């Protein structure tokens, strides 16, 4: 079965950009335009090997998506990266406390993102 | 007149700082007049595209919302203000002008955000197509033509090796044939030698016979009249012995000539042919080696080309990834504009509240400019990389 990365962002250009970059990896990129849509996909059975989510989305934000994802069986330990324009320490801490794995500030360096994804979801 | 002369300048300064904050949030570096910057923002768009507040119309300012954002006036709008000032009509008109300016800036910001989003999608789409085309091209070269070239080279190599083997087999066969020929000629020589030996024996018998005939002649002479007939026989035998010896000599000479002829022809025919064939085979071998070298050179060149194509493609792919990632800045700009719009909204509401008092021609409640300035001082989204808290654009939590 193909490994999957789920990209959650309300910006179409960000979803397109990240999924295009990650098409260079072994991962199959799926996208959601809101936290609610992502949660719905995962509750319906999608089991991404890595989750990349925006912070500011409405009504559910990225931190809450992390909390809800961690409650889903099989997704308690997957890498979850926050991809956001925010860079404040307090917000990073909040994402970490919610169960986040890492923090990426937009615009993220494409090659570094590829290295990070290869590190977090190595090809089996 | 204004009871507090500094109000207008404070408002102007507040808007100026808003403008300065907007410039900072947009990554601009400027120190100029706030109004000229805001007017500049307003001039970015033609006005043909009218989102959000533009739909409400410029001539009729929006009513004061029920929601009360952060301002001193919002906290307690009915609180008595000791600094009741009489505001001239011109001030209210000016405030309305600022409101319109803020609306225009907000509208243009939204327009820029949407248009750049569309442009970003187009750019990423084109880059995506370009990346796909490059990958297809490289796959075609590596798996298609490249594979064919290697197959052709391998087949050519096999054919060359087979040809060389055929030639080697032919040479070996020719060598065996020559050895067989030499063996047969040696057998002929041996038979000739045996014949020569037999002839020598015949000549010995002839000499013995001649000697016997001579003795018979002597004995016949000693017998006198009685041996006369025997003397005739002895003379006849002697003649036969000489004739036999003469024939034996003749045969011996002919065998000698035959052996000399065989040896001469063997050296001339076999030796010359062998030498010629060896030279031809050596020439063919050299051509085959040259052909093999050429094939190897073609293969090596093709492999070098494939390697270079792979390296160039990797470099192009890295550049494409970098450019595609850089397009994310559009979203950063969009959020900065949104942040800026929030500040415009705050200023707009404060002005709206003051203008609502226009009927009294008095400003009883002046919004707290400190709240406005505090908002201006807030960090916006995605500050410059050098200012990212902790210096980490990518951070993995412990």
Short mmCIF file of C-alpha atoms in Angstrom, two decimals:
data_model
loop_
_atom_site.label_atom_id
_atom_site.label_comp_id
_atom_site.label_asym_id
_atom_site.label_seq_id
_atom_site.Cartn_x
_atom_site.Cartn_y
_atom_site.Cartn_z
CA UNK A 1 0.00 0.00 0.00
CA UNK A 2 1.27 3.48 -0.88
CA UNK A 3 2.34 5.69 1.99
CA UNK A 4 0.25 8.84 2.25
CA UNK A 5 0.88 12.41 3.36
CA UNK A 6 -2.16 14.54 4.19
CA UNK A 7 -1.77 18.28 3.58
CA UNK A 8 -4.30 20.53 5.28
CA UNK A 9 -4.45 24.22 4.39
CA UNK A 10 -7.19 26.65 3.43
CA UNK A 11 -4.91 28.16 0.80
CA UNK A 12 -5.13 26.39 -2.58
CA UNK A 13 -1.66 27.62 -3.57
CA UNK A 14 -0.11 26.14 -0.43
CA UNK A 15 -1.86 22.80 -0.96
CA UNK A 16 -0.74 22.74 -4.60
CA UNK A 17 2.80 23.83 -3.75
CA UNK A 18 3.38 21.31 -0.96
CA UNK A 19 1.74 18.41 -2.80
CA UNK A 20 3.84 19.17 -5.91
CA UNK A 21 7.03 19.24 -3.87
CA UNK A 22 6.15 16.02 -2.07
CA UNK A 23 5.37 14.30 -5.36
CA UNK A 24 9.17 13.94 -5.48
CA UNK A 25 8.96 11.46 -2.63
CA UNK A 26 7.50 7.98 -2.37
CA UNK A 27 4.45 9.47 -0.64
CA UNK A 28 1.04 9.87 -2.19
CA UNK A 29 -0.12 13.42 -1.36
CA UNK A 30 -3.74 13.99 -0.37
CA UNK A 31 -5.13 17.40 0.50
CA UNK A 32 -7.89 18.90 2.60
CA UNK A 33 -8.97 22.55 2.62
CA UNK A 34 -10.01 22.59 6.28
CA UNK A 35 -9.35 20.84 9.57
CA UNK A 36 -12.90 19.52 9.52
CA UNK A 37 -12.44 17.94 6.09
CA UNK A 38 -9.12 16.38 7.17
CA UNK A 39 -10.68 15.00 10.34
CA UNK A 40 -13.57 13.60 8.34
CA UNK A 41 -11.18 11.83 5.95
CA UNK A 42 -9.23 10.29 8.82
CA UNK A 43 -12.34 9.27 10.71
CA UNK A 44 -13.52 7.60 7.50
CA UNK A 45 -10.39 5.46 7.46
CA UNK A 46 -7.59 7.49 5.88
CA UNK A 47 -4.36 6.66 7.68
CA UNK A 48 -1.69 9.14 6.56
CA UNK A 49 1.92 8.37 7.40
CA UNK A 50 2.54 12.05 7.95
CA UNK A 51 0.24 15.05 8.46
CA UNK A 52 1.13 18.63 7.51
CA UNK A 53 -1.37 21.25 8.64
CA UNK A 54 -1.83 24.99 8.65
CA UNK A 55 -2.42 26.74 11.98
CA UNK A 56 -5.04 29.38 11.25
CA UNK A 57 -8.11 27.80 9.70
CA UNK A 58 -11.69 28.19 10.65
CA UNK A 59 -13.63 27.17 12.55
CA UNK A 60 -11.26 24.44 13.73
CA UNK A 61 -7.60 25.46 13.82
CA UNK A 62 -4.50 23.37 13.31
CA UNK A 63 -3.77 22.85 17.00
CA UNK A 64 -7.23 21.42 17.59
CA UNK A 65 -6.79 19.22 14.53
CA UNK A 66 -3.64 17.79 16.15
CA UNK A 67 -5.55 17.06 19.35
CA UNK A 68 -8.40 15.37 17.49
CA UNK A 69 -6.02 13.39 15.26
CA UNK A 70 -4.18 12.02 18.28
CA UNK A 71 -7.48 10.52 19.48
CA UNK A 72 -7.92 8.45 16.33
CA UNK A 73 -6.65 4.86 16.65
CA UNK A 74 -3.54 4.33 14.57
CA UNK A 75 -2.70 8.02 14.36
CA UNK A 76 -1.46 8.61 17.89
CA UNK A 77 2.17 8.53 16.84
CA UNK A 78 2.32 9.73 13.22
CA UNK A 79 4.49 12.80 12.57
CA UNK A 80 2.37 15.98 12.48
CA UNK A 81 4.02 19.15 11.19
CA UNK A 82 2.54 22.60 11.60
CA UNK A 83 3.05 24.74 8.48
CA UNK A 84 2.21 28.34 9.27
CA UNK A 85 3.11 31.99 8.91
CA UNK A 86 3.34 32.28 12.68
CA UNK A 87 6.65 31.95 14.43
CA UNK A 88 6.01 32.86 18.04
CA UNK A 89 7.42 30.66 20.74
CA UNK A 90 4.13 30.49 22.64
CA UNK A 91 2.25 29.18 19.63
CA UNK A 92 4.96 26.63 18.93
CA UNK A 93 4.68 25.45 22.51
CA UNK A 94 0.91 25.13 22.17
CA UNK A 95 1.33 22.95 19.07
CA UNK A 96 3.96 20.86 20.83
CA UNK A 97 1.71 20.40 23.88
CA UNK A 98 -1.13 19.31 21.59
CA UNK A 99 1.08 16.54 20.18
CA UNK A 100 2.72 18.22 17.23
CA UNK A 101 6.03 16.91 15.90
CA UNK A 102 7.47 20.03 14.34
CA UNK A 103 6.96 23.60 13.18
CA UNK A 104 7.55 24.97 9.70
CA UNK A 105 7.39 28.68 8.91
CA UNK A 106 6.03 29.60 5.48
CA UNK A 107 7.44 29.79 2.94
CA UNK A 108 9.25 26.57 3.78
CA UNK A 109 12.42 25.67 1.87
CA UNK A 110 11.39 22.94 -0.60
CA UNK A 111 14.59 20.87 -0.37
CA UNK A 112 14.64 21.05 3.41
CA UNK A 113 11.01 19.94 3.47
CA UNK A 114 11.93 16.93 1.32
CA UNK A 115 14.79 16.06 3.68
CA UNK A 116 12.51 16.41 6.69
CA UNK A 117 9.81 14.22 5.19
CA UNK A 118 12.40 11.60 4.22
CA UNK A 119 13.61 11.66 7.80
CA UNK A 120 10.12 11.36 9.33
CA UNK A 121 8.61 8.91 6.83
CA UNK A 122 11.47 6.85 5.40
CA UNK A 123 10.80 4.71 2.39
CA UNK A 124 10.22 1.16 3.50
CA UNK B 1 -12.61 73.98 17.68
CA UNK B 2 -10.77 71.16 19.21
CA UNK B 3 -10.56 71.26 22.93
CA UNK B 4 -7.44 69.16 22.70
CA UNK B 5 -5.40 70.52 19.78
CA UNK B 6 -3.28 67.39 19.62
CA UNK B 7 -6.21 65.15 18.59
CA UNK B 8 -5.89 65.69 14.89
CA UNK B 9 -2.17 65.21 15.00
CA UNK B 10 -2.64 62.12 17.15
CA UNK B 11 -5.10 60.67 14.68
CA UNK B 12 -2.82 61.53 11.83
CA UNK B 13 0.11 60.03 13.68
CA UNK B 14 -1.95 56.95 14.50
CA UNK B 15 -2.87 56.44 10.86
CA UNK B 16 0.69 57.17 9.92
CA UNK B 17 1.89 54.42 12.24
CA UNK B 18 -0.80 52.12 10.83
CA UNK B 19 0.61 52.90 7.42
CA UNK B 20 4.13 52.34 8.67
CA UNK B 21 3.02 49.04 10.19
CA UNK B 22 1.42 48.08 6.92
CA UNK B 23 4.60 48.89 5.08
CA UNK B 24 6.56 46.81 7.55
CA UNK B 25 4.07 43.97 7.31
CA UNK B 26 4.35 44.06 3.54
CA UNK B 27 8.09 43.93 3.77
CA UNK B 28 8.42 47.51 2.56
CA UNK B 29 10.90 49.99 3.92
CA UNK B 30 9.62 53.52 4.02
CA UNK B 31 9.39 56.48 6.32
CA UNK B 32 7.07 58.69 4.34
CA UNK B 33 3.66 60.22 4.86
CA UNK B 34 1.00 57.76 5.95
CA UNK B 35 -1.61 59.28 3.73
CA UNK B 36 0.54 59.17 0.65
CA UNK B 37 1.27 55.50 1.31
CA UNK B 38 -2.38 54.69 1.84
CA UNK B 39 -3.23 56.61 -1.30
CA UNK B 40 -0.52 54.61 -3.03
CA UNK B 41 -2.14 51.40 -1.82
CA UNK B 42 -5.46 52.67 -3.07
CA UNK B 43 -3.92 53.31 -6.44
CA UNK B 44 -2.78 49.70 -6.80
CA UNK B 45 -6.13 48.57 -8.07
CA UNK B 46 -8.43 49.99 -10.69
CA UNK B 47 -11.51 49.62 -8.53
CA UNK B 48 -13.21 47.37 -11.04
CA UNK B 49 -13.02 44.49 -8.59
CA UNK B 50 -15.15 45.24 -5.50
CA UNK B 51 -15.00 42.80 -2.61
CA UNK B 52 -16.44 42.95 0.86
CA UNK B 53 -17.06 46.49 2.11
CA UNK B 54 -16.99 47.85 -1.40
CA UNK B 55 -20.30 46.11 -1.95
CA UNK B 56 -21.75 48.32 0.77
CA UNK B 57 -20.91 51.50 -1.18
CA UNK B 58 -18.50 54.28 -0.41
CA UNK B 59 -21.02 57.07 -0.06
CA UNK B 60 -22.88 55.38 2.79
CA UNK B 61 -20.44 54.33 5.52
CA UNK B 62 -21.28 51.08 7.23
CA UNK B 63 -23.24 51.36 10.45
CA UNK B 64 -21.34 50.83 13.65
CA UNK B 65 -21.25 47.07 14.28
CA UNK B 66 -22.59 45.67 17.49
CA UNK B 67 -19.26 43.98 18.15
CA UNK B 68 -16.99 46.28 20.06
CA UNK B 69 -13.32 45.68 19.34
CA UNK B 70 -10.51 46.77 21.54
CA UNK B 71 -10.73 50.50 22.11
CA UNK B 72 -11.36 52.65 25.10
CA UNK B 73 -14.61 53.83 23.56
CA UNK B 74 -15.76 50.28 23.00
CA UNK B 75 -15.16 49.36 26.61
CA UNK B 76 -17.53 52.02 27.91
CA UNK B 77 -19.03 54.22 25.23
CA UNK B 78 -21.32 56.01 27.69
CA UNK B 79 -18.60 56.93 30.12
CA UNK B 80 -18.39 60.66 30.61
CA UNK B 81 -15.43 62.24 28.99
CA UNK B 82 -14.20 65.41 30.58
CA UNK B 83 -12.57 66.42 27.33
CA UNK B 84 -15.74 67.29 25.41
CA UNK B 85 -14.66 69.05 22.26
CA UNK B 86 -16.55 70.89 19.62
CA UNK B 87 -15.64 69.40 16.27
CA UNK B 88 -15.83 71.42 13.08
CA UNK B 89 -17.63 70.04 10.04
CA UNK B 90 -14.28 69.92 8.23
CA UNK B 91 -12.94 67.44 10.80
CA UNK B 92 -15.86 65.09 10.30
CA UNK B 93 -15.47 65.37 6.57
CA UNK B 94 -11.79 64.62 6.95
CA UNK B 95 -12.52 61.58 9.10
CA UNK B 96 -14.94 60.37 6.46
CA UNK B 97 -12.19 60.80 3.90
CA UNK B 98 -9.87 58.65 6.00
CA UNK B 99 -12.61 56.04 6.28
CA UNK B 100 -12.98 55.89 2.53
CA UNK B 101 -9.24 55.69 2.19
CA UNK B 102 -9.11 52.77 4.62
CA UNK B 103 -11.95 51.05 2.77
CA UNK B 104 -10.11 51.47 -0.50
CA UNK B 105 -6.89 50.12 1.00
CA UNK B 106 -8.77 47.14 2.43
CA UNK B 107 -10.51 46.49 -0.87
CA UNK B 108 -7.29 46.71 -2.82
CA UNK B 109 -5.52 44.45 -0.35
CA UNK B 110 -8.20 41.81 -0.82
CA UNK B 111 -7.94 42.22 -4.58
CA UNK B 112 -4.17 41.81 -4.49
CA UNK B 113 -4.53 38.71 -2.31
CA UNK B 114 -6.99 37.08 -4.68
CA UNK B 115 -5.16 37.99 -7.85
CA UNK B 116 -1.78 36.85 -6.52
CA UNK B 117 -3.41 33.62 -5.38
CA UNK B 118 -4.61 33.02 -8.92
CA UNK B 119 -1.17 33.91 -10.27
CA UNK B 120 0.48 31.59 -7.74
CA UNK B 121 -1.76 28.73 -8.81
CA UNK B 122 -0.88 29.39 -12.44
CA UNK B 123 2.84 29.54 -11.68
CA UNK B 124 2.79 26.33 -9.64
CA UNK B 125 0.69 24.65 -12.32
CA UNK B 126 3.16 25.59 -15.03
CA UNK B 127 6.11 24.52 -12.89
CA UNK B 128 4.32 21.27 -12.14
CA UNK B 129 3.84 20.69 -15.86
CA UNK B 130 7.47 21.59 -16.53
CA UNK B 131 8.64 19.20 -13.83
CA UNK B 132 6.48 16.45 -15.30
CA UNK B 133 7.82 17.10 -18.79
CA UNK B 134 11.41 17.00 -17.54
CA UNK B 135 10.79 13.74 -15.69
CA UNK B 136 9.17 12.21 -18.78
CA UNK B 137 12.06 13.34 -20.95
CA UNK B 138 14.65 11.87 -18.61
CA UNK B 139 12.67 8.64 -18.28
CA UNK B 140 12.46 8.43 -22.06
CA UNK B 141 16.21 8.93 -22.40
CA UNK B 142 17.13 6.60 -19.57
CA UNK B 143 14.63 3.81 -20.06
CA UNK B 144 13.86 4.14 -23.76
CA UNK B 145 16.71 5.27 -25.98
CA UNK B 146 19.31 4.54 -23.35
CA UNK B 147 18.14 0.97 -23.02
CA UNK B 148 18.11 0.52 -26.80
CA UNK B 149 21.63 1.85 -27.15
CA UNK B 150 22.86 -0.53 -24.51
CA UNK B 151 21.03 -3.41 -26.14
CA UNK B 152 22.48 -2.55 -29.53
CA UNK B 153 25.95 -2.22 -28.06
CA UNK B 154 25.61 -5.53 -26.25
CA UNK B 155 24.34 -7.27 -29.39
CA UNK B 156 27.14 -5.75 -31.46
CA UNK B 157 29.62 -6.90 -28.89
CA UNK B 158 28.19 -10.41 -29.03
CA UNK B 159 28.31 -10.40 -32.83
CA UNK B 160 31.90 -9.23 -32.81
CA UNK B 161 32.83 -11.91 -30.34
CA UNK B 162 31.03 -14.53 -32.45
CA UNK B 163 32.84 -13.35 -35.59
CA UNK B 164 36.16 -13.50 -33.85
CA UNK B 165 35.36 -17.01 -32.68
CA UNK B 166 34.45 -18.04 -36.23
CA UNK B 167 37.76 -16.72 -37.50
CA UNK B 168 39.67 -18.45 -34.74
CA UNK B 169 37.88 -21.73 -35.53
CA UNK B 170 38.67 -21.28 -39.22
CA UNK B 171 42.34 -20.63 -38.47
CA UNK B 172 42.53 -23.66 -36.21
CA UNK B 173 40.86 -25.79 -38.86
CA UNK B 174 43.28 -24.51 -41.51
CA UNK B 175 46.19 -25.24 -39.23
CA UNK B 176 44.95 -28.78 -38.68
CA UNK B 177 44.54 -29.25 -42.46
CA UNK B 178 48.06 -28.05 -43.09
CA UNK B 179 49.47 -30.40 -40.46
CA UNK B 180 47.52 -33.23 -42.04
CA UNK B 181 48.95 -32.27 -45.45
CA UNK B 182 52.46 -32.22 -44.03
CA UNK B 183 51.85 -35.68 -42.53
CA UNK B 184 50.65 -37.03 -45.87
CA UNK B 185 53.65 -35.58 -47.68
CA UNK B 186 55.88 -37.14 -45.03
CA UNK B 187 54.21 -40.50 -45.71
CA UNK B 188 54.94 -40.05 -49.45
CA UNK B 189 58.56 -39.29 -48.61
CA UNK B 190 58.75 -42.39 -46.48
CA UNK B 191 57.35 -44.61 -49.28
CA UNK B 192 59.79 -43.02 -51.72
CA UNK B 193 62.67 -43.81 -49.35
CA UNK B 194 61.45 -47.42 -49.08
CA UNK B 195 61.29 -47.62 -52.88
CA UNK B 196 64.83 -46.24 -53.12
CA UNK B 197 65.96 -48.90 -50.63
CA UNK B 198 64.24 -51.61 -52.71
CA UNK B 199 65.92 -50.34 -55.87
CA UNK B 200 69.26 -50.48 -54.08
CA UNK B 201 68.51 -54.16 -53.30
CA UNK B 202 67.64 -54.81 -56.94
CA UNK B 203 70.95 -53.26 -58.01
CA UNK B 204 72.81 -55.49 -55.51
CA UNK B 205 71.11 -58.57 -56.98
CA UNK B 206 72.06 -57.37 -60.47
CA UNK B 207 75.72 -56.99 -59.41
CA UNK B 208 75.68 -60.48 -57.86
CA UNK B 209 74.13 -61.91 -61.02
CA UNK B 210 76.72 -60.17 -63.15
CA UNK B 211 79.48 -61.65 -60.94
CA UNK B 212 77.96 -65.12 -61.27
CA UNK B 213 77.79 -64.73 -65.04
CA UNK B 214 81.45 -63.71 -65.08
CA UNK B 215 82.41 -66.78 -63.05
CA UNK B 216 80.28 -68.97 -65.35
CA UNK B 217 82.05 -67.54 -68.36
CA UNK B 218 85.45 -68.37 -66.79
CA UNK B 219 84.36 -71.86 -65.92
CA UNK B 220 82.91 -72.35 -69.41
CA UNK B 221 86.22 -71.28 -70.94
CA UNK B 222 88.09 -73.73 -68.69
CA UNK B 223 85.77 -76.55 -69.85
CA UNK B 224 86.77 -75.93 -73.45
CA UNK B 225 84.57 -77.22 -76.18
CA UNK B 226 82.15 -78.70 -73.67
CA UNK B 227 81.47 -75.32 -72.03
CA UNK B 228 80.89 -73.40 -75.23
CA UNK B 229 77.09 -73.54 -74.86
CA UNK B 230 77.32 -72.63 -71.19
CA UNK B 231 79.46 -69.62 -72.11
CA UNK B 232 76.66 -68.34 -74.36
CA UNK B 233 74.15 -68.65 -71.46
CA UNK B 234 76.56 -66.91 -69.08
CA UNK B 235 76.96 -64.03 -71.54
CA UNK B 236 73.20 -63.72 -71.84
CA UNK B 237 72.75 -63.67 -68.02
CA UNK B 238 75.45 -61.04 -67.75
CA UNK B 239 73.62 -58.87 -70.27
CA UNK B 240 70.35 -59.24 -68.39
CA UNK B 241 72.06 -58.32 -65.13
CA UNK B 242 73.48 -55.14 -66.66
CA UNK B 243 70.09 -54.25 -68.18
CA UNK B 244 68.41 -54.82 -64.81
CA UNK B 245 70.96 -52.61 -63.07
CA UNK B 246 70.45 -49.94 -65.70
CA UNK B 247 66.68 -49.94 -65.11
CA UNK B 248 67.20 -49.85 -61.35
CA UNK B 249 69.44 -46.79 -61.72
CA UNK B 250 66.83 -45.17 -63.93
CA UNK B 251 64.04 -45.84 -61.35
CA UNK B 252 66.28 -44.60 -58.54
CA UNK B 253 66.90 -41.35 -60.40
CA UNK B 254 63.20 -40.88 -61.07
CA UNK B 255 62.30 -41.48 -57.38
CA UNK B 256 64.92 -38.90 -56.42
CA UNK B 257 63.43 -36.36 -58.81
CA UNK B 258 59.90 -37.13 -57.46
CA UNK B 259 61.00 -36.54 -53.86
CA UNK B 260 62.67 -33.27 -54.79
CA UNK B 261 59.55 -32.11 -56.65
CA UNK B 262 57.27 -33.04 -53.69
CA UNK B 263 59.44 -31.17 -51.17
CA UNK B 264 59.69 -28.09 -53.36
CA UNK B 265 55.94 -27.89 -54.02
CA UNK B 266 55.08 -28.56 -50.38
CA UNK B 267 57.18 -25.61 -49.23
CA UNK B 268 55.96 -23.35 -52.00
CA UNK B 269 52.23 -24.10 -51.86
CA UNK B 270 51.57 -24.79 -48.17
CA UNK B 271 54.05 -22.23 -46.88
CA UNK B 272 52.86 -19.38 -49.08
CA UNK B 273 49.18 -20.09 -48.48
CA UNK B 274 49.67 -20.36 -44.77
CA UNK B 275 51.52 -17.07 -44.68
CA UNK B 276 48.86 -15.32 -46.76
CA UNK B 277 46.04 -16.65 -44.61
CA UNK B 278 47.83 -15.65 -41.44
CA UNK B 279 48.20 -12.09 -42.75
CA UNK B 280 44.53 -11.93 -43.75
CA UNK B 281 43.39 -13.27 -40.40
CA UNK B 282 45.58 -10.79 -38.57
CA UNK B 283 44.07 -7.93 -40.63
CA UNK B 284 40.55 -9.15 -39.89
CA UNK B 285 41.40 -9.44 -36.21
CA UNK B 286 42.65 -5.86 -36.15
CA UNK B 287 39.45 -4.62 -37.81
CA UNK B 288 37.36 -6.51 -35.29
CA UNK B 289 39.33 -5.04 -32.40
CA UNK B 290 38.89 -1.57 -33.90
CA UNK B 291 35.16 -2.18 -34.31
CA UNK B 292 34.98 -3.34 -30.73
CA UNK B 293 36.83 -0.22 -29.55
CA UNK B 294 34.43 1.98 -31.53
CA UNK B 295 31.42 0.22 -30.04
CA UNK B 296 32.82 0.64 -26.55
CA UNK B 297 33.47 4.32 -27.23
CA UNK B 298 29.86 4.80 -28.40
CA UNK B 299 28.56 3.02 -25.33
CA UNK B 300 30.80 5.02 -23.04
CA UNK B 301 29.72 8.26 -24.71
CA UNK B 302 26.08 7.31 -24.34
CA UNK B 303 26.57 6.48 -20.70
CA UNK B 304 28.28 9.82 -20.15
CA UNK B 305 25.37 11.56 -21.86
CA UNK B 306 22.88 9.70 -19.69
CA UNK B 307 24.80 10.59 -16.55
CA UNK B 308 24.96 14.25 -17.56
CA UNK B 309 21.24 14.30 -18.37
CA UNK B 310 20.56 12.79 -14.96
CA UNK B 311 22.73 15.36 -13.19
CA UNK B 312 21.23 18.29 -15.10
CA UNK B 313 17.73 17.00 -14.42
CA UNK B 314 18.49 16.73 -10.72
CA UNK B 315 19.73 20.32 -10.70
CA UNK B 316 16.69 21.54 -12.62
CA UNK B 317 14.40 19.56 -10.35
CA UNK B 318 15.98 21.13 -7.27
CA UNK B 319 15.51 24.58 -8.78
CA UNK B 320 11.87 23.82 -9.58
CA UNK B 321 11.26 22.64 -6.02
CA UNK B 322 12.84 25.82 -4.71
CA UNK B 323 10.71 28.00 -6.98
CA UNK B 324 7.51 26.10 -6.18
CA UNK B 325 8.26 26.49 -2.48
CA UNK B 326 8.98 30.19 -2.95
CA UNK B 327 5.51 30.67 -4.42
CA UNK B 328 4.21 29.95 -0.91
CA UNK B 329 5.19 33.52 -0.18
CA UNK B 330 1.92 34.45 -1.84
CA UNK B 331 0.08 32.97 1.12
CA UNK B 332 2.39 34.82 3.49
CA UNK B 333 1.62 38.08 1.67
CA UNK B 334 -2.07 37.25 1.78
CA UNK B 335 -2.01 36.77 5.53
CA UNK B 336 0.02 39.92 6.03
CA UNK B 337 -2.57 41.82 4.00
CA UNK B 338 -5.28 40.23 6.13
CA UNK B 339 -3.46 41.35 9.24
CA UNK B 340 -3.17 44.83 7.77
CA UNK B 341 -6.86 44.76 6.98
CA UNK B 342 -7.56 44.03 10.63
CA UNK B 343 -5.75 47.20 11.60
CA UNK B 344 -7.64 49.17 8.98
CA UNK B 345 -10.86 47.75 10.39
CA UNK B 346 -9.98 48.89 13.87
CA UNK B 347 -9.19 52.42 12.73
CA UNK B 348 -12.32 52.44 10.61
CA UNK B 349 -14.52 51.55 13.57
CA UNK B 350 -12.94 54.20 15.79
CA UNK B 351 -13.52 56.86 13.17
CA UNK B 352 -17.03 55.63 12.60
CA UNK B 353 -17.82 56.06 16.26
CA UNK B 354 -16.50 59.58 16.24
CA UNK B 355 -18.43 60.42 13.08
CA UNK B 356 -21.60 59.05 14.66
CA UNK B 357 -21.38 62.00 17.01
CA UNK B 358 -21.45 64.40 14.12
CA UNK B 359 -25.04 65.35 14.85
CA UNK B 360 -23.95 66.83 18.14
CA UNK B 361 -21.04 68.57 16.45
CA UNK B 362 -19.19 67.51 19.56
CA UNK B 363 -16.76 64.73 20.19
CA UNK B 364 -17.62 63.47 23.61
CA UNK B 365 -15.74 60.21 23.37
CA UNK B 366 -12.33 60.10 21.73
CA UNK B 367 -11.09 56.55 21.07
CA UNK B 368 -7.98 55.60 22.94
CA UNK B 369 -5.14 56.00 20.50
CA UNK B 370 -2.97 53.79 22.68
CA UNK B 371 -5.16 50.78 21.78
CA UNK B 372 -4.64 51.63 18.14
CA UNK B 373 -0.91 52.01 18.58
CA UNK B 374 -0.75 48.76 20.55
CA UNK B 375 -2.35 47.00 17.62
CA UNK B 376 0.14 48.64 15.30
CA UNK B 377 3.00 47.41 17.45
CA UNK B 378 1.80 43.79 17.27
CA UNK B 379 3.84 41.36 15.22
CA UNK B 380 2.18 40.33 12.02
CA UNK B 381 2.29 36.89 10.48
CA UNK B 382 5.58 35.60 9.07
CA UNK B 383 8.00 38.29 10.02
CA UNK B 384 11.30 38.39 8.14
CA UNK B 385 13.40 35.24 8.56
CA UNK B 386 16.04 37.05 10.56
CA UNK B 387 13.39 38.01 13.12
CA UNK B 388 11.82 34.56 13.52
CA UNK B 389 11.66 33.79 17.20
CA UNK B 390 14.30 31.25 18.06
CA UNK B 391 15.75 31.59 14.56
CA UNK B 392 14.13 28.34 13.46
CA UNK B 393 12.17 28.30 10.22
CA UNK B 394 12.01 24.51 10.61
CA UNK B 395 11.93 23.06 14.11
CA UNK B 396 11.39 19.51 15.26
CA UNK B 397 10.10 19.39 18.80
CA UNK B 398 12.05 17.38 21.36
#
